Tab-separated table of C-alpha atoms and ligand atoms in Angstrom:
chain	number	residue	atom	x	y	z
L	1	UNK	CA	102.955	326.861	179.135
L	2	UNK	CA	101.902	330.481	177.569
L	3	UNK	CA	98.095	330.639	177.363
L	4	UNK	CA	95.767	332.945	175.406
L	5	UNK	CA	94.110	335.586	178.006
L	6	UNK	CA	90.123	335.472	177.549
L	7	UNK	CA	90.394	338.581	175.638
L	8	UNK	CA	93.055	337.374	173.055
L	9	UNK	CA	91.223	334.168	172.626
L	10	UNK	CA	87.953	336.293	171.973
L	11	UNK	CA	89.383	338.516	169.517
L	12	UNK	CA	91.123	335.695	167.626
L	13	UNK	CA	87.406	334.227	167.221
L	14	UNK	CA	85.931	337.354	165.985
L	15	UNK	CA	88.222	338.740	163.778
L	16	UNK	CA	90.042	335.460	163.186
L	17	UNK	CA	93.926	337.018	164.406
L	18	UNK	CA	95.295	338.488	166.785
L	19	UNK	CA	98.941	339.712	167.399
L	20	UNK	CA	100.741	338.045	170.533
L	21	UNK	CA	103.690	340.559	171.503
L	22	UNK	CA	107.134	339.826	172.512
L	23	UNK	CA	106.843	335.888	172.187
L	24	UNK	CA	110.731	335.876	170.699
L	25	UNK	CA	113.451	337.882	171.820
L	26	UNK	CA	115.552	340.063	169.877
L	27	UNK	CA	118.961	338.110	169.909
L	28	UNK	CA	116.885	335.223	168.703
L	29	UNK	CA	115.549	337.235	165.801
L	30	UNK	CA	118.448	338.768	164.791
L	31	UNK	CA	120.542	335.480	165.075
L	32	UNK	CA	117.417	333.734	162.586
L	33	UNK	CA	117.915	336.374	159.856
L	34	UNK	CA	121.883	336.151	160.040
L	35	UNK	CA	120.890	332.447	159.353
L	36	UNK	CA	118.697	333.051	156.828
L	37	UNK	CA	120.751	335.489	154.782
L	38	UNK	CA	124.170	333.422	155.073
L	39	UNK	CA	122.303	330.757	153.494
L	40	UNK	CA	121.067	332.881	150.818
L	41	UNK	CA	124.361	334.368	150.270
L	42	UNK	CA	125.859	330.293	150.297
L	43	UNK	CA	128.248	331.834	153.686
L	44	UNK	CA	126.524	328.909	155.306
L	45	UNK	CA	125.548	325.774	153.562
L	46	UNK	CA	123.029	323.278	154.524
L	47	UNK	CA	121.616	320.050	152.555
L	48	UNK	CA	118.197	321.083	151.307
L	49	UNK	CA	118.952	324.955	150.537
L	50	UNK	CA	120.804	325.919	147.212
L	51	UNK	CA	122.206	329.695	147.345
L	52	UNK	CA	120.281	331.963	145.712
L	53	UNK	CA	120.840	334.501	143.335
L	54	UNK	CA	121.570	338.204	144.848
L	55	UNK	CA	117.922	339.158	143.091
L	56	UNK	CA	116.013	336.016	143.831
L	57	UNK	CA	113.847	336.279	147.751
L	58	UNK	CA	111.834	334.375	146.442
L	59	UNK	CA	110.215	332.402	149.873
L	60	UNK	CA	111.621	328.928	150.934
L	61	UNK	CA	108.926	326.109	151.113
L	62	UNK	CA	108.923	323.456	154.251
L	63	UNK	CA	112.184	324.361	155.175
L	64	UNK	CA	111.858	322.827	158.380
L	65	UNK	CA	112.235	319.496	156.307
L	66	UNK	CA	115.892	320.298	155.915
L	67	UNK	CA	116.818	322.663	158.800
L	68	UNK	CA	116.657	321.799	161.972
L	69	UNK	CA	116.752	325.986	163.038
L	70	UNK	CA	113.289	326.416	161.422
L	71	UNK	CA	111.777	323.039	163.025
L	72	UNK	CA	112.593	324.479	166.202
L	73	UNK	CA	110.524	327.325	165.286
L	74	UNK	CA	108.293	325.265	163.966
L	75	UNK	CA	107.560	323.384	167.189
L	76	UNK	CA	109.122	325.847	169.678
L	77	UNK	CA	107.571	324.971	173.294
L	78	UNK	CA	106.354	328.891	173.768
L	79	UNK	CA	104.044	328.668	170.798
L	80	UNK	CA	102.359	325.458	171.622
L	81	UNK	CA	99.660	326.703	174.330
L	82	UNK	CA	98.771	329.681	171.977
L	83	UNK	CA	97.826	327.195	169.376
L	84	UNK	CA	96.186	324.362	171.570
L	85	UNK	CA	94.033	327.199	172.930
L	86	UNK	CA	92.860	328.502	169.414
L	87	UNK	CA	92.125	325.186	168.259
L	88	UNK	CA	90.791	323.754	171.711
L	89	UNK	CA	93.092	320.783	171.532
L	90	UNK	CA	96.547	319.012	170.202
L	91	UNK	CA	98.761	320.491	166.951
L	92	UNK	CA	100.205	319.302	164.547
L	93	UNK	CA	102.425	321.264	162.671
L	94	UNK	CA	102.555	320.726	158.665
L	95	UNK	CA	104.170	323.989	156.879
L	96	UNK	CA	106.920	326.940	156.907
L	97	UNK	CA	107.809	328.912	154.869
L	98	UNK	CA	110.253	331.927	155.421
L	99	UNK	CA	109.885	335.497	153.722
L	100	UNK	CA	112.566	337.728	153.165
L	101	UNK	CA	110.872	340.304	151.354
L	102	UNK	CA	106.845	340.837	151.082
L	103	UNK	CA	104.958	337.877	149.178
L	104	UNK	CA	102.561	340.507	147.606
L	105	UNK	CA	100.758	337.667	147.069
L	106	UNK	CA	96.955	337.752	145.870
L	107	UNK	CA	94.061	337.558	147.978
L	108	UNK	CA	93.657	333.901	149.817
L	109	UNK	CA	92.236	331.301	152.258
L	110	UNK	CA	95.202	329.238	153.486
L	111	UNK	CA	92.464	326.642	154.514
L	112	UNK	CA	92.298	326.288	150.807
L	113	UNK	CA	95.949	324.710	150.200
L	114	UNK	CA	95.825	323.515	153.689
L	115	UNK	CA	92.305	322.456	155.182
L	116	UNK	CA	91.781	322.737	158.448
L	117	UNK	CA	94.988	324.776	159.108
L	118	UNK	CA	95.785	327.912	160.967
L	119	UNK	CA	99.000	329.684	161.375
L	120	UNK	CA	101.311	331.639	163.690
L	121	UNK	CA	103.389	334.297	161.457
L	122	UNK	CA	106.121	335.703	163.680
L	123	UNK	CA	107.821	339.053	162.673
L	124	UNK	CA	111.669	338.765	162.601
L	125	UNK	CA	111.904	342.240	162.348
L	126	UNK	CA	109.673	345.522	162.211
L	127	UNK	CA	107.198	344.549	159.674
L	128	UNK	CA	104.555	347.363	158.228
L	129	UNK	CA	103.075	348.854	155.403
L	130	UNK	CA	106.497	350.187	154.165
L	131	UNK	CA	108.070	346.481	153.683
L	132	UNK	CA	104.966	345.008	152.204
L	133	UNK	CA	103.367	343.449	155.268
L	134	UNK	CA	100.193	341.084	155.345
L	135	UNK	CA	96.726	342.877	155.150
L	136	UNK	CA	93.592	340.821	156.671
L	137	UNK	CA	89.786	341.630	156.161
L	138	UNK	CA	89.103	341.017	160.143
L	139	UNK	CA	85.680	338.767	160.953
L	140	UNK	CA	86.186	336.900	157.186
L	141	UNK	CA	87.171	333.716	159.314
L	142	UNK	CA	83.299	333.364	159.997
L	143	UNK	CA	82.401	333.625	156.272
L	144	UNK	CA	82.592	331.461	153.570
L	145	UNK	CA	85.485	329.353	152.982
L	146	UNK	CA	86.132	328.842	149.028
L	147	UNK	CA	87.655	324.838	148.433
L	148	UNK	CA	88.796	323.096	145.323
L	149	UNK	CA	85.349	322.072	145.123
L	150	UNK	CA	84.048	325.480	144.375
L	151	UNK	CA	86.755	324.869	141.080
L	152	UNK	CA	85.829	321.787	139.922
L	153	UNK	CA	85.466	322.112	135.816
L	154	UNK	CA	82.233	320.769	134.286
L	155	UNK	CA	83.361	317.649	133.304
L	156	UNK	CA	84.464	316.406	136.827
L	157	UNK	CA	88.689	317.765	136.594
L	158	UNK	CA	89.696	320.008	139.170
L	159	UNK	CA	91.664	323.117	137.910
L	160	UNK	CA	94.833	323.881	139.178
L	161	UNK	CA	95.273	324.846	142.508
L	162	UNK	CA	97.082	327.911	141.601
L	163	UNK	CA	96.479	330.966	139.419
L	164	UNK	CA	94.050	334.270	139.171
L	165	UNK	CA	90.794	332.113	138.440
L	166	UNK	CA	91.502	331.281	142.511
L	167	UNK	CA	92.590	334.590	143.263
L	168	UNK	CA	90.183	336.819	141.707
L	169	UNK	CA	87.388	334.502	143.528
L	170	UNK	CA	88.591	335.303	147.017
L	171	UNK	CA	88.495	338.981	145.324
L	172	UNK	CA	84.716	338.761	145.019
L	173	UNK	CA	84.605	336.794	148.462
L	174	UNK	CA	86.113	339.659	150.341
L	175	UNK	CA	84.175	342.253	147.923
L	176	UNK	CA	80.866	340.142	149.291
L	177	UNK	CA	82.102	339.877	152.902
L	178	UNK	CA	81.889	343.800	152.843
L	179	UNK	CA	84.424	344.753	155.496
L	180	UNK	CA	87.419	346.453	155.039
L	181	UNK	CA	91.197	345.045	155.240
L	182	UNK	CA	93.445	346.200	157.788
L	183	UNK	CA	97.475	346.193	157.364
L	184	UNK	CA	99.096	343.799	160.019
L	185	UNK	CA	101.755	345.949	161.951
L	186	UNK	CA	104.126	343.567	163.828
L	187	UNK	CA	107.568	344.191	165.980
L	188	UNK	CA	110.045	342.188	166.191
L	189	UNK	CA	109.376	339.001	167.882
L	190	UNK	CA	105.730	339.325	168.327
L	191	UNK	CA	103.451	336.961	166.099
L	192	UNK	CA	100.839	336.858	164.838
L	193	UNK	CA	97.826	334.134	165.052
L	194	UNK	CA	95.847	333.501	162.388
L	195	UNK	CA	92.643	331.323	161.041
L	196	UNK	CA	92.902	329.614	158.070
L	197	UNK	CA	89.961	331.208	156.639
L	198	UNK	CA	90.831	334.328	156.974
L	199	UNK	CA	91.006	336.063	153.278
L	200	UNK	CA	94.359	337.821	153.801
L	201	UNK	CA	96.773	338.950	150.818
L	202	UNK	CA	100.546	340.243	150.873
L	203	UNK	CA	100.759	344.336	150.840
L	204	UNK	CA	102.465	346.261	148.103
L	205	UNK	CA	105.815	346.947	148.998
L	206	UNK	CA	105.846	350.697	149.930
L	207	UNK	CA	109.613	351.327	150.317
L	208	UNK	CA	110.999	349.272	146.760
L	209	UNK	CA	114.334	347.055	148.058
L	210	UNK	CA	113.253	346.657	151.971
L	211	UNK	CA	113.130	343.326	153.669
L	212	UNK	CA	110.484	341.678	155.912
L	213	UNK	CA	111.625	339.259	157.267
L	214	UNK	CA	108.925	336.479	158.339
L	215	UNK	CA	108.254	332.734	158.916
L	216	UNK	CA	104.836	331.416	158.642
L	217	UNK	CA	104.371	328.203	160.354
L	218	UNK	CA	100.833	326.199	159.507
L	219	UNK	CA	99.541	323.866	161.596
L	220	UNK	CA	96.369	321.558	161.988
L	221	UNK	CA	94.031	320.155	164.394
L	222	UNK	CA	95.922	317.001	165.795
L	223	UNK	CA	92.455	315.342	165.276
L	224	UNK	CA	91.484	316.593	162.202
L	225	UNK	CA	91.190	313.896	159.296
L	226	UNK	CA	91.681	316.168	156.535
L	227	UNK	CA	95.245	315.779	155.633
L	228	UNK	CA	95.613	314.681	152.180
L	229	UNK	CA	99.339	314.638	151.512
L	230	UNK	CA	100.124	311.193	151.441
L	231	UNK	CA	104.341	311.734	152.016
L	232	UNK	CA	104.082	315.385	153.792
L	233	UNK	CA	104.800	314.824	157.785
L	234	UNK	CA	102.577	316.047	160.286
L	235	UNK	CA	104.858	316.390	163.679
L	236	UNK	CA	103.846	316.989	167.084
L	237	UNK	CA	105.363	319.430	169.819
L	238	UNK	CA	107.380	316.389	170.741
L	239	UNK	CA	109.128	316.141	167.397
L	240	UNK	CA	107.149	312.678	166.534
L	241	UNK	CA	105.823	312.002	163.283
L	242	UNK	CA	102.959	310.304	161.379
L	243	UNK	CA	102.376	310.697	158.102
L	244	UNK	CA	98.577	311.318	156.016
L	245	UNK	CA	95.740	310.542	158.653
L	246	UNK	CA	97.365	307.232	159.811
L	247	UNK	CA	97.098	307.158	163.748
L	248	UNK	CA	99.242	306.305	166.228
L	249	UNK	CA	102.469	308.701	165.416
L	250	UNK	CA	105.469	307.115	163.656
L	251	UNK	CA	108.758	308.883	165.229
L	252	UNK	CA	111.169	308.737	162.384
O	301	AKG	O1	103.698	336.938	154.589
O	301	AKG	C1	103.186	336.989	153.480
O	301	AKG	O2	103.436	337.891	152.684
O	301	AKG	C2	102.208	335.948	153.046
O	301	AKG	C3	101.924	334.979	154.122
O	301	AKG	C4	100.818	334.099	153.757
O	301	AKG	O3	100.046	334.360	152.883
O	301	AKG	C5	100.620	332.883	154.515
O	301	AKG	O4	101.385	332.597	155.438
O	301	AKG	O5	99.683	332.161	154.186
């Protein structure tokens, strides 16, 4: 199984990433973005993915619910020890979701949407500054972590997950934190590990019409009892199931 050197695991703890090079060939890359843009184009049809519109990159959501290519990346056996050695135990995987272009998405926690989570973010193909890559304030994963609590309205409701009143908080967060962001600069194959609390936020893209192609897989602590989606799987590196926090697995 691949392990974290010392160093790796020490810099993943301090500035909450760090890139792992070379985890996925080349061929494999390649072969996952022919996949991905037949199926946008509709050259290749699977149940689960509609094709898209020639404009609309818009990023897929749990698409390893419906294709059994992106569950294998999902729980591919070369990630595993990365992950049990950031979170000092078992995974279970809960999220993808596949980027063709930049998100430019604003400033967030993903231990917000997700808690507990952390994610591995692997580069399909050079990704930089030019095609709107990820930029991370390093060390924020040992600050504060802002939760649905923090947006609870006076009179008890919650507001809604989404939307600037959430983003322009983690604004002020990383304002407060007082470091500054770095750009993520990945090659093809490598990925990247990151915590859940770091405050990271997708780059402007630089070069208007270029793709970046990316899948971000989340996972969680095996053990940890935070899981509040009552129908969303959590699946283990041996393809079991179990659904919310029940305990043992249910292989479906
Ligand atoms: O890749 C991106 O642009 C955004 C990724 C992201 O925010 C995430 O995986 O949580």
């Amino acid at each position: 199984m691949n392990h974290l050197t010392p160093d790796q695991l020490a810099t993943y703890r301090r500035d909450g990433f760090v890139l792992i090079p070379g985890v996925f060939s080349h061929a494999e890359c390649d072969s996952f973005v022919q996949h991905m843009m037949d199926l946008h184009a509709g050259r290749e049809k699977i149940a689960g993915f509609e094709p898209r519109d020639p404009n609309n990159w818009g990023r897929t959501f749990n698409q390893h619910l419906y294709d059994p290519l992106a569950m294998n990346l999902l729980i591919d056996p070369r990630l595993r020890g990365y992950l049990e050695d950031a979170c000092g135990g078992a995974v279970d995987a809960v999220q993808t979701m596949y980027f063709w272009v930049g998100s430019q998405q604003g400033r967030h926690q993903d231990q917000y949407y997700l808690p507990d989570c952390f994610s591995a973010w692997i580069a399909m193909t050079e990704v930089g500054p030019e095609n709107g890559t990820i930029y991370v304030q390093p060390g924020s994963n040992r600050g504060r972590l802002l939760t649905m609590e923090d947006f609870r309205k006076p009179n008890g409701e919650l507001s809604p997950m989404f939307g600037d009143h959430y983003n322009g908080a983690v604004d002020k967060l990383y304002v407060t934190n007082g470091a500054p962001e770095v750009p993520v600069i990945a090659s093809k194959g490598d990925f990247v590990l990151f915590d859940g609390k770091l405050i990271h936020r997708g780059g402007t893209i630089l070069k208007p019409g270029s793709f970046r192609h990316v899948m971000a897989n989340h996972y969680i602590p095996h053990a940890s009892t935070k899981w509040q989606y009552q129908e969303w799987p959590r699946i283990a590196f041996d393809g079991s199931r179990r659904v919310a926090n029940h305990v043992p697995a249910v292989t479906t």
